[in-house]
XYZ file of C-alpha atoms in Angstrom:
670
model
C -17.033 62.725 -8.141
C -16.249 59.219 -9.307
C -14.934 58.443 -5.812
C -18.173 59.658 -4.212
C -20.303 57.581 -6.604
C -18.128 54.531 -6.012
C -18.256 55.127 -2.256
C -22.043 55.415 -2.319
C -22.286 52.311 -4.535
C -20.042 50.302 -2.199
C -22.011 51.536 0.807
C -25.239 50.389 -0.881
C -23.742 46.985 -1.578
C -22.629 46.708 2.040
C -26.079 47.700 3.296
C -27.703 45.224 0.871
C -25.339 42.503 2.050
C -26.104 43.275 5.683
C -29.819 43.163 4.918
C -29.417 39.816 3.144
C -27.422 38.430 6.063
C -30.056 39.592 8.541
C -32.780 38.159 6.276
C -30.946 34.813 6.172
C -30.490 34.874 9.943
C -34.176 35.728 10.420
C -35.185 32.982 8.007
C -32.935 30.493 9.788
C -34.466 31.521 13.114
C -37.950 31.103 11.642
C -37.030 27.642 10.302
C -35.594 26.724 13.680
C -38.825 27.785 15.379
C -40.947 25.885 12.832
C -38.787 22.775 13.279
C -39.193 23.046 17.039
C -42.988 23.074 16.704
C -42.815 20.136 14.281
C -40.603 18.065 16.571
C -42.879 18.884 19.511
C -45.836 17.605 17.421
C -47.402 21.068 17.464
C -48.306 20.656 13.828
C -50.873 23.430 13.515
C -48.278 25.933 14.810
C -45.491 24.490 12.653
C -47.695 24.808 9.561
C -48.151 28.547 10.144
C -44.399 29.011 10.567
C -43.422 27.043 7.452
C -45.968 28.910 5.325
C -44.605 32.226 6.615
C -41.111 31.121 5.546
C -42.402 30.481 2.009
C -43.636 34.082 1.867
C -40.072 35.312 2.484
C -38.429 33.936 -0.650
C -37.649 30.909 -2.783
C -39.152 27.643 -1.455
C -36.805 24.907 -0.264
C -37.314 21.153 -0.472
C -37.313 20.798 3.308
C -39.988 23.441 3.917
C -42.274 22.261 1.110
C -41.994 18.635 2.224
C -42.670 19.584 5.854
C -45.865 21.346 4.775
C -46.923 18.281 2.773
C -46.095 15.982 5.708
C -48.088 18.105 8.156
C -51.174 18.056 5.966
C -50.815 14.268 5.700
C -50.502 13.966 9.496
C -53.582 16.159 9.940
C -55.520 13.918 7.522
C -56.000 16.801 5.092
C -55.341 14.703 2.016
C -56.482 17.376 -0.440
C -53.740 19.767 0.650
C -51.250 16.896 1.096
C -51.738 15.825 -2.525
C -51.154 19.393 -3.742
C -47.963 19.854 -1.719
C -46.474 16.438 -2.543
C -46.956 17.365 -6.201
C -44.634 20.308 -5.492
C -42.125 18.173 -3.588
C -41.422 15.837 -6.514
C -40.403 18.824 -8.677
C -37.253 19.259 -6.536
C -34.203 17.430 -7.853
C -33.236 16.104 -4.425
C -36.658 14.711 -3.492
C -36.525 11.233 -1.998
C -38.241 8.568 -4.172
C -40.399 7.602 -1.172
C -42.309 10.844 -1.739
C -43.972 9.190 -4.745
C -45.559 6.674 -2.372
C -46.843 9.434 -0.058
C -48.080 11.383 -3.066
C -49.875 8.269 -4.351
C -51.459 7.596 -0.954
C -52.743 11.175 -0.776
C -54.205 10.933 -4.268
C -55.860 7.641 -3.326
C -57.350 9.187 -0.179
C -58.861 11.900 -2.382
C -60.465 9.286 -4.615
C -58.117 10.075 -7.512
C -57.598 6.374 -8.124
C -56.289 6.474 -11.698
C -53.679 9.070 -10.725
C -52.786 7.139 -7.573
C -52.381 3.927 -9.579
C -49.888 5.571 -11.926
C -47.953 7.087 -9.004
C -47.714 3.706 -7.248
C -46.389 2.165 -10.462
C -43.888 5.020 -10.816
C -42.774 4.376 -7.230
C -42.261 0.682 -8.069
C -39.839 1.724 -10.836
C -37.927 4.175 -8.647
C -37.734 1.838 -5.648
C -37.540 -1.726 -7.080
C -37.220 -3.223 -3.603
C -40.783 -2.071 -2.864
C -42.212 -3.057 -6.255
C -44.423 -5.847 -4.863
C -46.075 -3.526 -2.339
C -46.439 -0.724 -4.875
C -48.094 -3.013 -7.446
C -50.424 -4.366 -4.774
C -51.420 -0.800 -3.907
C -51.926 -0.020 -7.611
C -54.217 -3.069 -7.900
C -56.184 -1.866 -4.864
C -57.037 1.291 -6.834
C -58.691 -0.866 -9.516
C -60.585 -2.760 -6.812
C -61.790 0.474 -5.191
C -63.105 1.768 -8.517
C -64.941 -1.528 -9.071
C -66.571 -1.315 -5.615
C -67.742 2.231 -6.328
C -69.268 1.101 -9.624
C -71.078 -1.720 -7.777
C -72.114 -0.191 -4.431
C -73.719 -2.132 -1.614
C -77.411 -1.215 -1.195
C -77.039 1.266 1.673
C -77.871 4.967 1.991
C -75.426 7.023 4.088
C -75.981 10.550 5.422
C -74.391 13.041 7.841
C -76.045 13.576 11.234
C -76.253 17.386 11.332
C -77.480 17.576 14.930
C -74.392 15.734 16.239
C -71.516 17.129 14.209
C -69.355 20.224 14.662
C -66.527 22.032 12.863
C -64.080 19.648 14.545
C -63.705 15.873 14.554
C -66.729 13.892 15.783
C -66.365 10.130 15.883
C -67.005 6.712 17.454
C -70.721 6.919 18.329
C -72.164 4.358 20.727
C -75.912 3.897 21.170
C -77.348 3.382 24.645
C -81.010 3.163 25.687
C -81.237 6.791 26.742
C -78.949 8.410 24.194
C -75.749 8.482 22.221
C -72.150 8.689 23.474
C -69.426 9.952 21.141
C -66.027 11.651 21.093
C -65.321 15.139 19.722
C -62.519 17.711 19.659
C -64.880 20.642 19.029
C -63.946 23.945 20.631
C -66.276 24.634 23.548
C -67.457 28.043 24.708
C -66.925 28.478 28.442
C -68.440 31.766 29.465
C -66.952 34.311 27.080
C -63.849 32.247 26.392
C -63.171 29.205 24.228
C -61.679 25.970 25.463
C -57.940 25.439 25.024
C -56.607 24.465 21.599
C -54.565 21.345 21.027
C -51.456 22.365 19.123
C -51.400 19.099 17.124
C -54.686 19.817 15.320
C -55.604 23.394 16.229
C -58.937 22.091 17.556
C -59.916 21.424 21.152
C -58.881 18.419 23.213
C -60.905 15.249 22.617
C -63.793 15.007 25.061
C -66.733 12.656 25.576
C -70.222 13.928 24.711
C -73.721 12.619 25.336
C -76.783 13.393 23.191
C -80.117 12.368 24.784
C -82.378 10.222 22.610
C -85.536 11.793 21.208
C -86.409 8.654 19.262
C -84.577 5.617 17.917
C -82.908 7.774 15.273
C -82.948 11.376 16.580
C -81.056 13.048 19.400
C -81.092 16.226 21.429
C -78.273 18.730 21.775
C -74.928 17.075 22.648
C -73.449 18.088 25.985
C -69.908 17.508 27.247
C -69.778 14.835 29.934
C -68.819 15.899 33.475
C -65.299 16.263 34.863
C -65.347 12.733 36.275
C -65.038 11.598 32.638
C -63.555 14.624 30.863
C -60.242 15.837 32.198
C -58.505 18.869 30.674
C -56.621 16.555 28.264
C -57.956 13.932 25.786
C -60.801 11.588 26.760
C -62.580 9.150 24.415
C -63.773 7.168 22.566
C -65.947 4.980 24.835
C -68.440 2.119 25.088
C -71.278 1.741 27.620
C -72.311 -1.548 29.259
C -76.005 -1.147 30.063
C -76.387 -3.992 32.543
C -73.563 -2.716 34.764
C -74.238 0.994 34.113
C -70.515 1.253 33.366
C -68.701 3.431 30.855
C -65.408 2.103 29.452
C -63.485 5.017 27.977
C -60.076 6.019 26.650
C -58.061 8.632 28.514
C -54.775 10.112 27.292
C -51.804 10.896 29.476
C -48.734 12.913 28.466
C -45.666 11.114 29.785
C -42.005 12.086 29.544
C -40.818 10.477 26.370
C -37.993 8.079 25.741
C -36.702 7.367 22.230
C -39.938 5.704 21.102
C -42.826 6.299 18.750
C -45.175 9.172 19.280
C -48.848 8.328 19.616
C -51.677 10.508 18.428
C -54.712 10.027 20.694
C -56.934 8.662 17.946
C -54.707 7.105 15.311
C -51.294 6.377 16.809
C -49.524 8.400 14.128
C -45.830 7.587 14.006
C -44.391 11.083 13.913
C -40.885 12.525 13.889
C -38.639 12.026 16.876
C -38.274 14.943 19.230
C -40.087 16.691 22.063
C -40.066 15.953 25.745
C -43.418 14.182 26.154
C -45.476 11.534 24.394
C -49.217 10.827 24.449
C -50.122 7.408 25.796
C -53.595 5.960 26.130
C -55.220 3.985 28.900
C -58.688 2.525 29.465
C -60.764 3.667 32.435
C -64.199 2.751 33.781
C -66.818 4.852 35.537
C -70.122 3.721 37.057
C -73.334 5.725 36.660
C -75.267 6.089 39.922
C -78.111 8.500 40.505
C -77.311 10.335 37.296
C -73.677 10.911 38.345
C -70.464 9.220 37.330
C -68.486 7.653 40.166
C -65.784 5.102 40.922
C -63.445 6.072 38.091
C -60.969 3.215 37.862
C -57.997 2.404 35.638
C -57.947 -0.830 33.624
C -55.676 -3.361 35.300
C -53.321 -3.648 32.324
C -52.746 0.040 31.593
C -49.040 0.814 31.354
C -48.804 4.324 29.955
C -45.122 4.592 30.856
C -44.421 1.937 28.215
C -47.319 1.667 25.736
C -50.916 2.609 24.924
C -54.193 0.743 25.450
C -57.386 2.325 24.131
C -60.508 2.174 21.937
C -62.507 -0.211 24.208
C -65.323 -2.403 22.834
C -67.501 -5.012 24.567
C -69.511 -7.986 23.439
C -73.241 -8.015 24.277
C -72.964 -9.591 27.741
C -69.790 -7.745 28.734
C -67.657 -10.871 29.096
C -65.062 -9.933 26.451
C -63.301 -6.575 26.260
C -61.630 -5.715 22.948
C -59.132 -2.883 22.685
C -56.214 -1.535 20.657
C -52.596 -1.408 21.779
C -49.041 -0.893 20.589
C -47.670 -3.034 23.422
C -44.492 -5.042 22.686
C -44.951 -8.336 20.872
C -47.666 -7.175 18.488
C -47.850 -7.804 14.744
C -47.903 -4.181 13.590
C -48.087 -0.522 14.558
C -51.267 -1.168 16.556
C -53.095 -4.462 17.077
C -56.478 -5.505 18.418
C -56.329 -7.428 21.696
C -58.966 -8.854 24.007
C -59.386 -9.781 27.665
C -61.951 -12.189 29.108
C -63.895 -11.494 32.279
C -63.114 -14.080 34.946
C -65.565 -15.578 37.442
C -64.380 -13.127 40.122
C -64.966 -10.132 37.820
C -61.304 -9.538 36.991
C -60.041 -9.342 33.416
C -57.599 -11.887 31.978
C -54.207 -10.865 30.616
C -54.447 -9.256 27.136
C -54.473 -11.729 24.232
C -53.574 -10.704 20.684
C -56.547 -11.258 18.343
C -54.240 -12.985 15.845
C -52.966 -12.570 12.312
C -56.325 -12.958 10.574
C -57.241 -9.577 12.060
C -53.911 -7.890 12.793
C -51.389 -6.816 10.149
C -48.093 -4.872 10.057
C -50.242 -1.725 9.766
C -52.793 -0.144 12.084
C -55.841 -1.987 13.374
C -58.071 0.222 15.512
C -61.600 1.247 16.562
C -63.074 -2.218 17.223
C -66.782 -2.650 17.913
C -69.058 -5.620 18.404
C -72.361 -5.299 16.580
C -75.684 -6.342 18.019
C -75.447 -9.051 15.347
C -72.372 -10.491 17.113
C -69.964 -9.534 14.311
C -66.589 -7.958 15.165
C -66.041 -4.733 13.218
C -62.795 -2.753 13.113
C -60.769 -0.331 11.020
C -57.438 -1.037 9.364
C -54.960 0.400 6.898
C -53.024 -2.893 6.814
C -55.651 -4.922 4.975
C -56.136 -3.716 1.399
C -58.795 -1.039 1.170
C -60.044 2.069 -0.576
C -57.749 4.563 1.170
C -56.851 5.547 4.730
C -58.606 3.444 7.343
C -61.233 1.057 5.957
C -63.957 -0.772 7.859
C -63.710 -4.571 8.024
C -65.726 -7.328 9.655
C -65.166 -10.889 10.776
C -67.451 -13.536 12.255
C -66.561 -16.063 14.936
C -65.089 -16.140 18.409
C -61.932 -14.568 19.871
C -60.010 -17.770 19.224
C -61.536 -18.636 15.823
C -62.262 -15.887 13.304
C -63.438 -16.208 9.722
C -61.505 -14.440 6.985
C -61.639 -10.654 7.293
C -64.035 -8.992 4.831
C -63.777 -5.421 3.551
C -67.207 -3.784 3.960
C -66.762 -2.022 0.598
C -68.496 1.068 -0.725
C -70.446 3.005 0.626
C -69.307 1.874 4.089
C -65.769 2.628 2.933
C -64.469 5.488 0.838
C -61.078 6.921 -0.049
C -61.067 8.717 3.333
C -60.793 7.336 6.883
C -63.842 5.236 7.826
C -64.060 4.003 11.401
C -66.066 3.612 14.618
C -68.985 1.584 13.241
C -72.030 0.493 15.270
C -74.431 -2.010 13.683
C -77.908 -3.069 14.816
C -78.930 -6.709 15.194
C -80.480 -6.881 11.717
C -77.270 -5.743 10.012
C -79.355 -3.211 8.074
C -78.902 0.057 9.959
C -76.349 1.779 12.190
C -73.798 4.575 12.437
C -70.159 5.151 11.539
C -67.501 7.877 11.463
C -65.899 9.126 8.272
C -63.944 12.006 6.772
C -65.730 11.675 3.393
C -67.797 14.864 3.713
C -65.064 17.008 5.249
C -62.611 19.266 3.423
C -60.239 19.625 6.376
C -59.619 15.988 7.325
C -61.945 15.987 10.359
C -64.341 13.081 10.828
C -68.131 13.299 11.016
C -70.747 10.981 12.491
C -72.905 9.370 9.793
C -75.966 7.138 9.802
C -76.764 4.398 7.306
C -79.702 2.215 6.366
C -80.165 -0.576 3.887
C -81.754 0.761 0.721
C -82.527 -2.210 -1.465
C -83.656 -1.527 -5.027
C -86.324 -3.973 -6.227
C -85.997 -5.278 -9.760
C -86.595 -8.447 -11.784
C -84.756 -11.535 -12.975
C -86.076 -12.548 -16.380
C -84.868 -15.984 -17.403
C -85.249 -18.829 -19.819
C -84.820 -22.601 -19.436
C -83.062 -24.182 -22.413
C -80.876 -27.057 -23.573
C -78.383 -27.486 -26.417
C -78.919 -30.336 -28.868
C -76.879 -31.577 -31.802
C -77.347 -29.630 -35.026
C -78.282 -32.179 -37.661
C -77.086 -29.812 -40.398
C -73.621 -29.182 -38.950
C -71.627 -31.994 -37.396
C -70.071 -31.069 -34.039
C -72.315 -28.018 -33.667
C -75.229 -27.510 -31.274
C -78.371 -25.408 -31.362
C -80.477 -23.952 -28.555
C -83.810 -25.590 -27.767
C -86.514 -24.589 -25.271
C -87.062 -26.671 -22.136
C -90.524 -25.701 -20.942
C -92.391 -26.309 -17.675
C -89.338 -26.534 -15.415
C -89.989 -26.413 -11.647
C -87.921 -23.506 -10.271
C -87.040 -22.304 -6.796
C -85.175 -19.077 -5.999
C -83.487 -18.432 -2.643
C -81.774 -15.284 -1.384
C -78.392 -16.251 0.080
C -78.079 -15.307 3.760
C -81.746 -14.329 4.084
C -84.436 -15.842 6.296
C -87.067 -15.181 3.610
C -88.898 -18.230 2.262
C -87.840 -19.459 -1.197
C -90.141 -18.521 -4.089
C -91.344 -21.376 -6.300
C -92.819 -21.287 -9.812
C -92.758 -23.110 -13.154
C -91.297 -21.766 -16.387
C -93.902 -21.514 -19.158
C -94.095 -23.687 -22.277
C -91.504 -21.412 -23.947
C -89.130 -21.703 -20.978
C -89.699 -18.141 -19.756
C -89.806 -17.173 -16.087
C -89.485 -14.048 -13.899
C -88.586 -13.558 -10.222
C -88.806 -10.385 -8.102
C -85.392 -9.662 -6.525
C -83.340 -6.886 -4.893
C -80.140 -5.302 -6.178
C -76.966 -6.148 -4.289
C -78.203 -9.517 -2.995
C -77.093 -12.955 -4.231
C -79.650 -15.545 -5.274
C -79.541 -19.238 -6.161
C -82.038 -20.571 -8.687
C -82.609 -24.326 -8.683
C -84.467 -26.033 -11.530
C -85.748 -29.587 -11.897
C -87.672 -31.551 -14.559
C -88.076 -35.289 -15.205
C -85.490 -36.713 -17.624
C -83.139 -33.775 -16.992
C -80.337 -33.227 -14.504
C -81.268 -30.811 -11.733
C -79.451 -27.515 -12.218
C -78.497 -24.631 -9.865
C -77.131 -21.226 -10.829
C -76.089 -18.172 -8.786
C -77.152 -14.630 -9.718
C -76.219 -11.226 -8.191
C -78.541 -8.627 -9.777
C -76.788 -5.353 -10.584
C -79.917 -3.201 -10.772
C -79.737 0.584 -10.632
C -83.481 1.261 -11.071
C -86.699 -0.536 -10.204
C -87.401 -0.934 -13.937
C -84.178 -2.884 -14.529
C -84.414 -6.522 -15.542
C -81.517 -8.985 -15.285
C -81.416 -11.585 -18.065
C -80.294 -15.156 -17.274
C -80.304 -18.536 -19.025
C -80.525 -21.887 -17.285
C -78.980 -24.604 -19.444
C -80.222 -28.139 -18.720
C -78.721 -31.486 -19.712
C -80.667 -34.695 -20.155
C -79.981 -37.481 -17.678
C -79.680 -40.068 -20.468
C -76.984 -42.676 -19.627
C -73.895 -42.852 -21.881
C -74.712 -39.560 -23.608
C -71.556 -37.399 -23.623
C -71.931 -33.851 -22.270
C -69.127 -31.433 -23.100
C -67.784 -29.288 -20.250
C -67.237 -25.965 -21.983
C -64.044 -23.880 -21.800
C -61.798 -26.567 -20.324
C -58.426 -25.697 -21.832
C -54.971 -26.811 -20.774
C -51.589 -25.229 -21.341
C -49.670 -26.955 -24.126
C -48.564 -30.448 -23.068
C -49.820 -29.773 -19.511
C -52.500 -31.395 -17.406
C -52.742 -29.040 -14.403
C -56.137 -27.399 -13.812
C -56.037 -23.736 -14.818
C -57.985 -20.970 -13.066
C -60.326 -20.723 -16.070
C -60.956 -24.473 -16.067
C -61.636 -24.408 -12.310
C -64.538 -21.987 -12.856
C -66.209 -24.434 -15.252
C -65.451 -27.475 -13.097
C -67.092 -25.758 -10.128
C -70.313 -25.811 -12.159
C -69.910 -29.578 -12.544
C -69.362 -29.835 -8.794
C -72.733 -28.139 -8.273
C -74.388 -30.465 -10.793
C -73.052 -33.524 -8.967
C -74.286 -32.127 -5.634
C -77.709 -31.408 -7.134
C -77.871 -34.948 -8.531
C -76.368 -37.188 -5.812
C -77.581 -40.456 -7.411
C -75.481 -40.306 -10.573
C -72.113 -41.934 -11.222
C -70.223 -40.392 -14.132
C -67.335 -41.094 -16.440
C -65.026 -38.110 -16.707
C -63.278 -38.274 -20.066
C -60.490 -36.265 -21.675
C -59.739 -36.063 -25.396
C -56.772 -34.697 -27.364
C -56.290 -33.613 -30.948
C -54.354 -35.797 -33.397
C -50.999 -34.047 -33.120
C -48.208 -35.891 -31.251
C -48.041 -39.694 -31.139
C -50.897 -41.984 -30.170
C -48.981 -43.111 -27.080
C -48.231 -39.558 -25.963
C -51.840 -38.407 -26.483
C -53.200 -41.373 -24.560
C -50.866 -40.694 -21.640
C -51.702 -36.970 -21.640
C -55.469 -37.539 -21.740
C -55.201 -40.045 -18.859
C -53.334 -37.469 -16.789
C -55.885 -34.777 -17.597
C -58.867 -36.988 -16.760
C -57.312 -37.933 -13.431
C -56.488 -34.279 -12.678
C -60.171 -33.362 -13.158
C -61.291 -36.195 -10.877
C -58.787 -35.131 -8.214
C -60.140 -31.573 -8.418
C -63.743 -32.733 -8.002
C -62.779 -34.877 -5.008
C -61.007 -31.892 -3.476
C -64.305 -30.006 -3.826
C -66.190 -32.637 -1.844
C -67.369 -35.162 -4.427
C -67.032 -38.832 -3.439
C -64.382 -40.514 -5.632
C -66.599 -43.604 -5.992
C -68.945 -41.496 -8.166
C -66.171 -40.582 -10.628
C -64.512 -42.756 -13.267
C -61.597 -41.071 -15.087
C -61.016 -42.113 -18.682
C -58.501 -40.836 -21.220
C -59.347 -41.414 -24.900
C -56.351 -39.724 -26.458
C -57.070 -39.040 -30.147
C -59.356 -42.075 -30.653
C -62.668 -40.137 -30.683
C -62.133 -37.145 -32.943
C -65.326 -35.222 -33.754
C -64.106 -33.824 -37.089
C -61.821 -34.722 -40.005
C -58.591 -33.552 -38.341
C -56.869 -36.945 -38.139
C -53.161 -37.665 -38.595
C -51.805 -36.144 -41.790
C -54.824 -33.867 -42.381
C -54.118 -30.128 -42.421
C -56.594 -28.274 -40.171
C -56.892 -24.776 -38.680
C -56.336 -24.367 -34.923
C -60.013 -23.889 -34.092
C -60.834 -27.339 -35.508
C -58.031 -28.943 -33.487
C -59.474 -27.190 -30.424
C -62.862 -28.872 -31.005
C -61.157 -32.229 -30.481
C -59.340 -31.138 -27.311
C -62.374 -31.439 -25.040
C -63.403 -32.678 -21.614
C -66.738 -34.501 -21.299
C -68.769 -36.385 -18.768
C -71.499 -38.979 -19.212
C -73.767 -40.706 -16.770
C -72.779 -44.327 -16.303
C -75.546 -45.282 -13.918
C -77.803 -44.081 -11.145
C -77.508 -45.399 -7.615
C -81.121 -45.901 -6.600
C -80.528 -46.045 -2.853
C -79.187 -42.467 -2.757
């Protein structure tokens, strides 16, 4: 009996062992199949396989991280954040996962969480601390931009969008061109799915214009443009009736980067083919597209060229490429049209625009500004929209377009009208699955009021060294909106110094005031109004133009025993720069004073150095040196009792450590 029980027990153990072995073999086979899909960049298929593996037993680090990585690749940051949170619970997780986790949190707008994760990454990987801290700081900047949005309203274009990715709109006279990977119904069947995303292949669509801002039903463009693989995005040159568009070709891969058709994702190595992009043109004749021609510099065997953009007259073609010799993963290049119609060799747009990251989706607005997307310049998360003004060989500094143009998600493919007040863009902000939508925007300025007062500070006869506020009435004022063609508004403050100006939130204004016997004064104001009833309070402080009357420059502090201009002092000195520009006829003495501590000789030397440092700063800011006389007084002109041997608190010593200016004379011929 015991033998039979033992025999049955052993047989059960053997059967259980066999089952476990077969389960392990099956799981290994499943993992092998999932890995194959992943290495072939068939991410939607790999995701299904890896999730099925999780259902079979205990999760492993590799499988959980692969799921997180796939969601990141598919731009589904919500799921990526969740799965990276699981990855870091494994003991063997690589510290780099903290960076990916932080990026995903940032893309979801979880900026405080992302900031902490970036800082944690800086501790775990000290060699990347500088980058991590820069990324943490960008989270603070993003939150500030959201609190102070630009005055634009943004909405989703329901008539243009689908369940897939819709992006890179381009307005033409008769309609709108854009790219989409929506699944199309062909008869009773759907179009083929792209295994990378699970959606269709990217195709070009055209929506006929009903008005300037409404469109009819989008239709896929004909087979001359849309092949069975990826096609788009595109730009249309009206005067030549020519469409410049991106077309993707699968080429047998070497050991190089993989390229996603829209973002050049650097994926895992593996697979037999790689997607490479080229630019093509097609001419519209009689309502049909003909003469499809490859761009002269396409070289899909070696690298990608795509995302075409044209300036207004079609003489400069901008595009994106990962060709050798670039500055990052993808750079913006341009070619110039020659007299014979050919295009010049590609020229890199330079390091003001291009970074070690990805620059992509360029466009040239009707206002002549170059717009593009980048994840290399600091932004709010994913790809941000940037702009720069100039020419291909001379660009101004790149400017982040801020919120609401940019969000924590990818923002790209912008088109702007000539006024700079309305247009369209592409963004993943409204999607839950990482797919982009086409959005429209319009300037939405909130009117409000600046309520101000014109004053001066005069010596308090009751308290030596102190000053009291006094009204300066009947000041002639002029307000100008910076960057606007609108005429300045002029008025006079009343007898009590009060004045009001109508303004708009989000704009920057300069207010210039003038009155006989006072120095002309200019201030800058950026109203942060949230409602039309808001009123922004300002004070304009005036100084008399009396010769040899000292005027203290507030908040000019130096580090102990130093004379270099600090960042705080520079802010105050910039106000003096403006005063000198507003009053070009005055010549001033720029004086520096110390407290009584240290020797007379030392204090005299230090005050001379400080006075000269201020003059040098003003000259650097454009003020003629002949209008500036530096003078160090050391401790010879104390304004309180704190002389040598007298015990005084620090705040009284600080009163003596001051920088002043006084008008020496006026040059009448200026």
